[in-house]
Coordinates of C-alpha atoms and ligand atoms in Angstrom, one line a residue:
X1 CA -55.2 364.5 235.4
X2 CA -57.7 364.3 237.9
X3 CA -59.2 360.8 239.4
X4 CA -62.5 360.6 240.7
X5 CA -63.7 357.9 242.9
X6 CA -67.4 356.2 242.3
X7 CA -69.2 354.5 245.1
X8 CA -71.6 352.3 244.2
X9 CA -75.1 352.6 246.3
X10 CA -73.8 350.3 249.2
X11 CA -70.6 353.0 249.6
X12 CA -67.8 350.7 247.9
X13 CA -65.7 352.3 245.5
X14 CA -66.2 349.9 242.5
X15 CA -64.4 352.2 239.7
X16 CA -63.1 355.5 239.1
X17 CA -63.1 358.3 236.5
X18 CA -59.9 360.1 235.3
X19 CA -59.8 363.0 233.2
X20 CA -57.5 364.5 231.7
X21 CA -56.8 368.6 230.4
X22 CA -54.5 369.6 228.5
X23 CA -52.6 372.3 230.1
X24 CA -50.3 372.8 226.5
X25 CA -52.7 376.0 226.0
X26 CA -52.5 377.6 229.2
X27 CA -49.1 376.9 229.7
X28 CA -48.3 378.7 226.5
X29 CA -50.6 381.6 227.4
X30 CA -48.9 382.2 230.7
X31 CA -45.5 382.0 228.8
X32 CA -46.8 384.8 226.4
X33 CA -48.3 387.0 229.1
X34 CA -44.9 387.0 230.8
X35 CA -43.4 388.0 227.4
X36 CA -45.9 390.6 226.9
X37 CA -44.9 392.0 230.4
X38 CA -41.4 391.8 230.0
X39 CA -40.6 392.4 226.3
X40 CA -41.1 395.2 223.8
X41 CA -43.6 393.7 221.3
X42 CA -42.0 395.9 218.6
X43 CA -38.2 394.6 219.0
X44 CA -38.8 391.6 221.3
X45 CA -35.9 393.2 223.3
X46 CA -36.4 393.5 227.2
X47 CA -39.0 396.8 228.3
X48 CA -38.3 398.9 231.0
X49 CA -39.4 396.9 233.8
X50 CA -37.0 394.0 232.5
X51 CA -34.0 396.6 232.1
X52 CA -35.1 397.8 236.0
X53 CA -34.9 394.1 236.8
X54 CA -31.3 393.3 235.0
X55 CA -30.0 396.7 236.4
X56 CA -30.6 395.2 240.0
X57 CA -29.5 391.9 238.8
X58 CA -26.6 393.1 237.6
X59 CA -25.7 395.8 241.0
X60 CA -26.0 392.5 243.3
X61 CA -23.3 390.6 240.9
X62 CA -21.2 393.5 241.1
X63 CA -21.2 393.7 244.6
X64 CA -20.1 390.2 245.3
X65 CA -17.5 390.0 242.5
X66 CA -16.1 393.3 243.0
X67 CA -15.9 394.1 239.1
X68 CA -17.6 397.2 237.4
X69 CA -20.6 397.1 235.2
X70 CA -21.6 400.1 232.5
X71 CA -24.9 401.1 231.5
X72 CA -25.0 402.2 228.0
X73 CA -28.3 404.6 226.9
X74 CA -28.5 405.3 223.6
X75 CA -31.1 407.7 221.9
X76 CA -31.7 407.8 218.0
X77 CA -30.9 411.5 216.8
X78 CA -34.1 413.3 215.0
X79 CA -36.4 410.5 215.0
X80 CA -39.3 412.4 215.3
X81 CA -38.8 414.4 212.4
X82 CA -38.0 411.1 210.4
X83 CA -40.7 408.9 211.8
X84 CA -43.2 411.8 210.6
X85 CA -41.7 412.0 207.4
X86 CA -41.6 408.3 206.8
X87 CA -44.5 407.3 208.1
X88 CA -44.7 405.2 211.1
X89 CA -45.3 401.5 209.9
X90 CA -41.3 402.6 208.4
X91 CA -40.2 404.3 211.9
X92 CA -41.1 400.8 213.3
X93 CA -38.7 399.2 211.0
X94 CA -36.2 401.3 211.5
X95 CA -36.5 400.7 215.3
X96 CA -36.2 396.8 214.7
X97 CA -33.4 397.2 212.5
X98 CA -31.6 399.4 215.0
X99 CA -32.5 396.7 217.9
X100 CA -31.4 394.2 215.6
X101 CA -28.0 395.7 215.4
X102 CA -27.6 396.6 218.6
X103 CA -28.2 393.5 220.0
X104 CA -25.6 392.0 217.4
X105 CA -23.3 394.1 218.8
X106 CA -23.3 394.1 222.3
X107 CA -22.4 390.2 222.7
X108 CA -24.0 387.5 224.4
X109 CA -23.5 388.4 228.0
X110 CA -25.3 392.0 227.9
X111 CA -28.5 392.6 228.2
X112 CA -30.3 394.6 225.3
X113 CA -33.8 396.8 226.2
X114 CA -35.8 399.3 224.6
X115 CA -37.2 401.2 227.4
X116 CA -39.2 403.3 224.9
X117 CA -39.5 405.3 221.9
X118 CA -36.4 405.5 220.2
X119 CA -34.0 404.6 223.6
X120 CA -32.4 401.6 223.8
X121 CA -30.2 400.5 227.1
X122 CA -27.4 398.1 227.2
X123 CA -26.1 396.3 230.3
X124 CA -22.5 395.2 230.4
X125 CA -22.6 393.2 233.4
X126 CA -19.2 392.8 235.5
X127 CA -16.6 393.3 233.5
X128 CA -13.1 393.5 235.4
X129 CA -11.9 395.0 238.7
X130 CA -10.3 397.7 237.0
X131 CA -12.6 401.2 236.9
X132 CA -10.2 402.8 233.7
X133 CA -10.3 399.3 232.3
X134 CA -14.1 398.9 232.4
X135 CA -14.7 402.0 231.0
X136 CA -12.4 401.7 228.5
X137 CA -14.1 398.5 227.3
X138 CA -17.9 400.1 227.7
X139 CA -16.6 403.0 225.5
X140 CA -15.2 400.4 222.9
X141 CA -18.9 398.4 223.0
X142 CA -20.4 401.6 222.4
X143 CA -18.2 403.2 220.2
X144 CA -18.9 400.1 217.7
X145 CA -22.5 400.3 218.5
X146 CA -22.5 403.7 217.3
X147 CA -20.4 402.7 214.4
X148 CA -22.8 399.7 212.9
X149 CA -26.0 402.4 213.3
X150 CA -23.9 404.8 211.2
X151 CA -24.3 402.6 208.6
X152 CA -27.4 403.1 206.1
X153 CA -30.6 401.3 207.3
X154 CA -32.5 400.0 204.2
X155 CA -36.1 400.4 204.6
X156 CA -38.6 399.8 202.2
X157 CA -36.6 400.1 199.1
X158 CA -34.9 403.3 200.4
X159 CA -31.5 404.0 202.5
X160 CA -31.4 406.1 205.3
X161 CA -28.6 407.3 207.2
X162 CA -29.0 408.3 210.8
X163 CA -27.3 408.5 214.1
X164 CA -27.5 407.9 218.0
X165 CA -26.2 409.6 220.9
X166 CA -24.8 407.2 223.7
X167 CA -24.5 408.5 227.6
X168 CA -22.4 405.5 229.6
X169 CA -22.2 404.9 233.1
X170 CA -20.3 402.8 235.0
X171 CA -21.7 401.0 238.5
X172 CA -19.9 399.2 240.7
X173 CA -20.6 398.0 244.9
X174 CA -22.0 401.3 245.8
X175 CA -24.2 402.3 243.0
X176 CA -26.6 400.2 243.2
X177 CA -30.0 402.6 242.4
X178 CA -31.0 401.5 238.8
X179 CA -33.2 404.3 239.2
X180 CA -30.1 406.9 239.5
X181 CA -28.0 405.2 237.4
X182 CA -30.7 405.5 234.2
X183 CA -30.7 409.1 235.4
X184 CA -27.0 409.2 235.0
X185 CA -26.9 407.4 231.9
X186 CA -29.8 409.8 230.5
X187 CA -28.1 412.6 231.3
X188 CA -24.8 411.6 230.0
X189 CA -26.9 411.0 226.8
X190 CA -28.4 414.4 226.4
X191 CA -24.4 415.7 226.9
X192 CA -23.5 412.9 223.8
X193 CA -26.4 415.1 222.0
X194 CA -25.7 418.3 222.9
X195 CA -21.9 418.1 221.9
X196 CA -22.7 416.4 218.5
X197 CA -25.0 413.6 217.0
X198 CA -23.4 410.3 216.8
X199 CA -21.3 410.8 220.1
X200 CA -20.8 409.1 223.4
X201 CA -20.2 410.8 226.4
X202 CA -19.9 409.4 230.1
X203 CA -21.6 410.8 232.9
X204 CA -18.1 411.1 234.9
X205 CA -16.6 413.5 233.2
X206 CA -13.0 412.8 234.8
X207 CA -13.3 409.2 233.7
X208 CA -14.1 410.6 230.4
X209 CA -10.7 412.3 230.5
X210 CA -9.2 409.7 231.8
X211 CA -10.5 407.2 229.1
X212 CA -9.7 409.2 226.5
X213 CA -5.7 409.5 227.6
X214 CA -5.6 406.0 228.2
X215 CA -6.6 405.4 224.1
X216 CA -4.0 407.8 223.4
X217 CA -1.4 406.1 225.2
X218 CA -2.6 403.2 223.9
X219 CA -2.2 404.1 220.2
X220 CA 0.9 405.8 220.9
X221 CA 2.5 402.6 222.3
X222 CA 1.2 400.4 219.6
X223 CA 3.1 402.6 217.1
X224 CA 6.0 403.4 219.0
X225 CA 6.6 399.4 219.4
X226 CA 6.2 399.4 215.5
X227 CA 8.7 402.3 215.2
X228 CA 11.3 401.3 217.6
X229 CA 10.9 403.2 220.4
X230 CA 11.4 400.3 223.2
X231 CA 15.0 400.6 224.9
X232 CA 16.5 397.6 227.6
X233 CA 18.0 398.7 230.6
X234 CA 20.2 396.4 232.6
X235 CA 20.3 396.4 235.9
X236 CA 23.4 394.4 237.4
X237 CA 22.7 391.8 239.5
X238 CA 26.1 390.1 242.1
X239 CA 27.0 388.2 244.4
X240 CA 29.2 388.1 247.2
X241 CA 31.6 384.8 247.2
X242 CA 34.0 384.5 249.6
X243 CA 34.1 388.2 250.4
X244 CA 34.6 389.1 246.7
X245 CA 31.7 390.6 244.4
X246 CA 31.3 389.1 241.0
X247 CA 28.8 390.1 238.6
X248 CA 26.3 387.2 237.8
X249 CA 24.1 388.6 235.5
X250 CA 21.8 391.3 234.7
X251 CA 17.9 391.9 234.5
X252 CA 16.4 393.5 231.3
X253 CA 14.2 396.1 232.1
X254 CA 12.1 397.7 229.4
X255 CA 11.9 401.7 228.8
X256 CA 9.6 403.3 226.1
X257 CA 11.6 406.4 224.6
X258 CA 8.3 408.5 223.8
X259 CA 8.8 411.4 220.9
X260 CA 7.6 413.7 223.3
X261 CA 7.6 412.5 226.8
X262 CA 11.1 411.4 227.1
X263 CA 12.4 408.0 228.9
X264 CA 9.1 406.4 230.2
X265 CA 9.6 403.6 233.0
X266 CA 7.5 400.4 232.3
X267 CA 5.4 401.2 235.4
X268 CA 3.8 403.9 232.9
X269 CA 2.6 401.5 230.2
X270 CA 2.9 397.8 231.4
X271 CA 0.0 397.2 232.9
X272 CA -1.8 398.6 230.0
X273 CA 0.2 396.6 227.4
X274 CA -1.6 393.7 229.4
X275 CA -5.1 394.8 229.2
X276 CA -4.8 395.8 225.8
X277 CA -3.0 392.8 224.2
X278 CA -0.2 395.2 223.4
X279 CA 2.2 392.8 225.7
X280 CA 2.6 390.2 222.8
X281 CA 4.5 392.7 220.6
X282 CA 6.1 394.1 223.4
X283 CA 7.3 391.1 225.1
X284 CA 8.5 389.8 222.0
X285 CA 10.3 392.7 221.3
X286 CA 12.1 392.6 224.8
X287 CA 12.5 389.0 224.6
X288 CA 14.2 389.2 221.0
X289 CA 16.3 392.5 222.2
X290 CA 17.3 390.1 225.6
X291 CA 18.6 387.0 223.5
X292 CA 20.7 389.8 220.2
X293 CA 22.2 391.0 223.5
X294 CA 23.0 387.3 225.1
X295 CA 24.1 386.2 221.6
X296 CA 26.3 389.3 221.6
X297 CA 28.1 388.7 225.0
X298 CA 29.0 385.3 224.0
X299 CA 31.9 386.3 221.9
X300 CA 33.8 388.5 224.4
X301 CA 35.0 386.6 227.1
X302 CA 34.3 389.3 229.9
X303 CA 30.6 389.0 229.3
X304 CA 30.2 385.4 228.2
X305 CA 29.2 384.0 231.8
X306 CA 26.3 386.8 232.3
X307 CA 22.6 385.8 233.1
X308 CA 20.2 388.1 231.5
X309 CA 17.1 387.9 233.1
X310 CA 13.7 389.0 231.5
X311 CA 10.3 389.7 233.1
X312 CA 7.6 387.6 231.5
X313 CA 3.8 388.9 232.0
X314 CA 1.3 386.6 232.7
X315 CA -0.7 387.0 229.6
X316 CA 2.4 386.7 227.7
X317 CA 3.4 383.4 229.2
X318 CA 0.2 381.8 229.2
X319 CA -0.6 382.4 225.3
X320 CA 0.0 379.0 223.7
X321 CA 2.5 380.1 221.2
X322 CA 4.9 381.2 223.8
X323 CA 7.3 378.2 224.4
X324 CA 7.8 377.8 220.6
X325 CA 8.4 381.5 220.2
X326 CA 11.3 381.5 222.8
X327 CA 12.7 379.1 221.0
X328 CA 12.7 380.1 217.7
X329 CA 14.4 383.3 219.3
X330 CA 16.8 381.5 220.4
X331 CA 17.7 379.4 217.3
X332 CA 17.2 382.8 215.5
X333 CA 19.8 384.4 217.5
X334 CA 21.8 381.9 218.5
X335 CA 21.7 382.9 222.1
X336 CA 22.5 380.0 224.8
X337 CA 19.6 379.3 226.7
X338 CA 21.6 378.6 229.6
X339 CA 22.1 382.4 230.0
X340 CA 18.6 383.4 229.8
X341 CA 16.3 383.5 232.8
X342 CA 12.8 384.1 233.0
X343 CA 11.2 386.4 235.6
X344 CA 7.4 385.2 236.7
X345 CA 5.4 386.4 239.0
X346 CA 3.3 384.8 241.7
X347 CA -0.1 386.3 240.0
X348 CA 0.7 383.7 237.6
X349 CA 0.2 380.6 239.5
X350 CA -3.3 381.6 240.6
X351 CA -4.2 380.6 237.0
X352 CA -4.0 377.8 235.5
X353 CA -1.2 376.1 237.4
X354 CA -0.6 372.9 235.6
X355 CA -0.5 374.5 232.2
X356 CA 2.1 377.0 233.7
X357 CA 3.8 374.1 235.2
X358 CA 3.7 372.5 232.1
X359 CA 5.2 375.2 229.9
X360 CA 8.0 376.4 232.4
X361 CA 9.2 372.0 232.1
X362 CA 9.2 372.2 228.1
X363 CA 11.3 375.6 228.5
X364 CA 13.5 374.2 231.3
X365 CA 13.9 370.9 229.6
X366 CA 16.0 373.0 227.2
X367 CA 18.2 374.6 229.5
X368 CA 16.2 378.1 230.4
X369 CA 15.9 379.1 234.2
X370 CA 13.2 380.4 235.9
X371 CA 13.0 383.0 239.1
X372 CA 10.0 383.9 240.6
X373 CA 9.7 387.6 240.8
X374 CA 8.4 389.6 243.6
X375 CA 8.0 386.6 245.8
X376 CA 5.9 387.3 249.0
X377 CA 3.4 389.7 247.7
X378 CA 1.4 387.4 245.8
X379 CA -0.6 383.9 246.8
X380 CA 1.8 381.5 246.4
X381 CA 0.5 378.5 247.8
X382 CA 3.8 376.3 248.9
X383 CA 2.3 373.1 247.6
X384 CA 2.6 374.7 243.9
X385 CA 6.0 376.2 245.1
X386 CA 7.6 372.8 245.0
X387 CA 5.8 371.6 242.2
X388 CA 7.7 374.3 239.7
X389 CA 10.4 373.9 238.2
X390 CA 12.3 377.0 239.5
X391 CA 15.9 377.9 240.2
X392 CA 15.6 380.9 242.2
X393 CA 13.0 383.3 244.6
X394 CA 13.5 386.9 244.3
X395 CA 12.6 388.5 247.7
X396 CA 10.6 391.3 247.0
X397 CA 12.2 394.7 247.5
X398 CA 9.3 395.6 249.5
X399 CA 10.4 393.3 252.5
X400 CA 13.9 394.8 251.5
X401 CA 12.9 398.7 252.0
X402 CA 12.4 398.7 255.8
X403 CA 14.5 395.5 256.6
X404 CA 16.3 397.7 259.2
X405 CA 13.5 398.9 261.1
X406 CA 10.7 396.7 260.2
X407 CA 10.5 393.4 262.7
X408 CA 8.2 391.9 260.1
X409 CA 9.9 392.6 257.0
X410 CA 12.7 391.0 258.6
X411 CA 11.1 387.8 259.6
X412 CA 9.7 387.6 255.9
X413 CA 13.2 388.1 254.2
X414 CA 14.4 385.4 256.5
X415 CA 11.8 383.3 255.8
X416 CA 11.9 383.5 252.2
X417 CA 15.6 382.5 252.3
X418 CA 15.1 379.7 254.5
X419 CA 12.6 378.3 252.3
X420 CA 14.6 378.5 248.8
X421 CA 17.2 376.9 250.9
X422 CA 14.9 374.3 251.9
X423 CA 13.5 373.8 248.7
X424 CA 17.0 373.8 247.2
X425 CA 16.4 377.2 245.7
X426 CA 18.9 380.3 244.7
X427 CA 17.6 383.6 246.6
X428 CA 18.3 387.4 245.2
X429 CA 17.5 390.0 247.0
X430 CA 16.0 392.9 245.2
X431 CA 16.0 397.0 246.1
X432 CA 19.3 396.8 248.2
X433 CA 20.0 400.2 248.7
X434 CA 22.2 400.3 251.5
X435 CA 25.4 398.2 253.0
X436 CA 23.4 397.7 256.2
X437 CA 20.3 395.9 254.1
X438 CA 23.0 393.6 252.5
X439 CA 24.7 393.0 255.6
X440 CA 21.2 392.1 257.0
X441 CA 20.7 389.8 254.1
X442 CA 23.9 388.3 254.1
X443 CA 23.0 387.1 257.9
X444 CA 19.8 385.8 257.0
X445 CA 21.9 383.5 254.4
X446 CA 20.9 385.4 250.8
X447 CA 24.1 386.5 248.9
X448 CA 23.1 387.9 245.7
X449 CA 21.8 391.2 245.1
X450 CA 20.0 393.8 242.7
X451 CA 19.6 397.4 244.1
X452 CA 20.6 401.0 243.6
X453 CA 23.6 400.2 246.2
X454 CA 25.4 398.6 243.2
X455 CA 23.7 400.3 240.1
X456 CA 20.6 401.7 239.1
X457 CA 19.6 400.1 235.2
X458 CA 21.6 401.5 232.7
X459 CA 21.9 401.7 229.3
X460 CA 23.7 398.9 227.4
X461 CA 27.3 401.3 227.1
X462 CA 27.0 401.9 230.3
X463 CA 26.1 398.6 232.4
X464 CA 29.2 397.4 230.3
X465 CA 31.4 400.3 231.3
X466 CA 30.1 399.7 234.9
X467 CA 30.7 395.7 234.9
X468 CA 34.7 396.5 233.7
X469 CA 35.1 398.8 236.6
X470 CA 33.4 396.2 238.8
X471 CA 35.3 392.9 237.3
X472 CA 38.8 395.0 237.6
X473 CA 38.1 396.6 241.0
Ligands
C2E501 P1 10.8 394.1 238.7 O1 10.9 393.0 238.2 O2 10.0 393.7 239.9 O3 11.8 395.1 238.8 C1 12.4 395.6 239.7 C2 12.0 397.2 239.7 O4 12.9 398.0 241.0 C3 13.2 397.9 238.3 O5 11.9 398.8 238.0 C4 13.8 398.7 239.1 O6 14.4 399.7 238.5 C5 13.7 399.0 240.3 N1 14.6 398.7 241.3 C6 15.5 398.1 241.3 N2 16.4 398.3 242.3 C7 16.1 399.3 243.0 C8 15.9 399.8 244.5 O7 17.3 399.9 245.1 N3 15.4 400.8 244.8 C9 14.3 400.9 244.2 N4 13.4 401.9 244.8 N5 14.1 400.3 243.4 C10 14.7 399.4 242.7 P2 11.1 399.3 236.6 O8 12.2 399.2 235.5 O9 10.7 400.7 236.4 O10 10.3 398.0 236.0 C11 9.2 398.1 236.7 C12 8.4 396.8 236.9 O11 8.0 397.1 235.5 C13 9.3 395.6 237.1 O12 9.3 394.8 238.4 C14 8.2 394.4 236.2 O13 7.5 394.1 237.0 C15 8.1 395.7 234.9 N6 8.5 395.5 233.6 C16 9.7 395.5 233.7 N7 10.4 395.4 232.4 C17 9.6 394.4 231.9 C18 9.4 393.7 230.6 O14 10.2 393.6 229.6 N8 8.4 393.2 230.6 C19 7.5 392.9 231.7 N9 6.5 392.1 231.3 N10 7.4 393.8 232.4 C20 8.4 394.6 233.3
MG502 MG1 11.3 391.4 237.5
MG503 MG1 10.4 392.4 241.5

């Protein structure tokens, strides 16, 4: 609205004139110009200019978050000959269909662009902080896209079957140049075309090998869990009581009896299981095996008092069905909840603390105990600690290892023991390998131990034999 004063002959303003202008059309035109400048007219996707801008943005985001992002570049195989053969209007229709299929596959958070011709680009913004996991995610999105594109495209009544080849490059903090990234993705894409149409290649071939290795292990682990290849080993937990050694229980540690690679330690597969969701069936197997063992011991006077500690991953613990799963298992196996101790790690606490406390309280009400594993290595807030229904802190082996030589480690171990006493909690030290470490721990007020000094983790029969011998000593 414009208002103009209209003075009379004497110069006094007696009235004003207001003029209204409708700007809708102008605004619409501005938006349209903006859209045309940054979007591809044919598919409505981001064009090269906007892709460039989004890549720069994504670069700034990952620099802040410490996560990895990915650029996926795909090119329709033999588009030119197709375009010539079926006519340009049909070629256009194909490109539109391809754009729609990619957008549907790529998910909400991704940027989908058509930088030109028969090329399409997908930007996956911060995926996660692990490079291999991010690569595996990018690979899975890329493979999904290639699979949907391999389905026949119906254009003007004819089914047309084609394929696309894809190049993938990861970016993090240090790789910010959008042009260089596009170039790398393009190189990988040409490599894919040379290898076989419809395939996916990483710019970094080492990463590519790591990803395919990882996918192989994931496949094998999935099959291995189903085929009964998991085993439980038991590491004794002992206490010094009035100078006498008592076996109070054991920690159940999972192993994977791999058909080709032998007995594998959890360090080789737990993280992968957590990242791929396999921790759910794995964790359930461990809990069931532990409960069955407890139930079997209940009828043997020698073992009836043992408490079995079971490691529970954060992902597993935060599953809404966890409490019920555990209660069902106890019910089904007849194991006594008072002999089951769940080991949680501090990483759990940085998640939803209220949910964690609620789950712990529900299980504790049934008699299950909790121990905080690897204590001191995470970011526990002491304020949380006092709210947690815990029975035990576990001094991490990282502080025990150099107890005799490193004054800082000794100070931390001593503080953890004092903290436990102050909060009315029990304390156990793990990774005890020498009598000197044990003596220092005793002097700090920690009298329960686990470590190679007493025994390595053992298969069931060996563990039971070890207990018999320790009890008769
Ligand atoms: P953790 O719970 O802290 O288990 C202690 C690890 O330290 C075990 O390794 C054990 O063999 C090792 N250890 C015990 N005493 C000594 C010692 O005196 N010296 C040294 N150097 N090491 C000692 P392991 O069995 O390879 O397990 C590694 C980790 O894998 C465990 O750490 C735990 O975080 C995870 N894990 C094991 N079993 C399971 C499971 O069933 N579920 C889940 N979610 N995680 C598991
Ligand atoms: Mg543990
Ligand atoms: Mg530990």
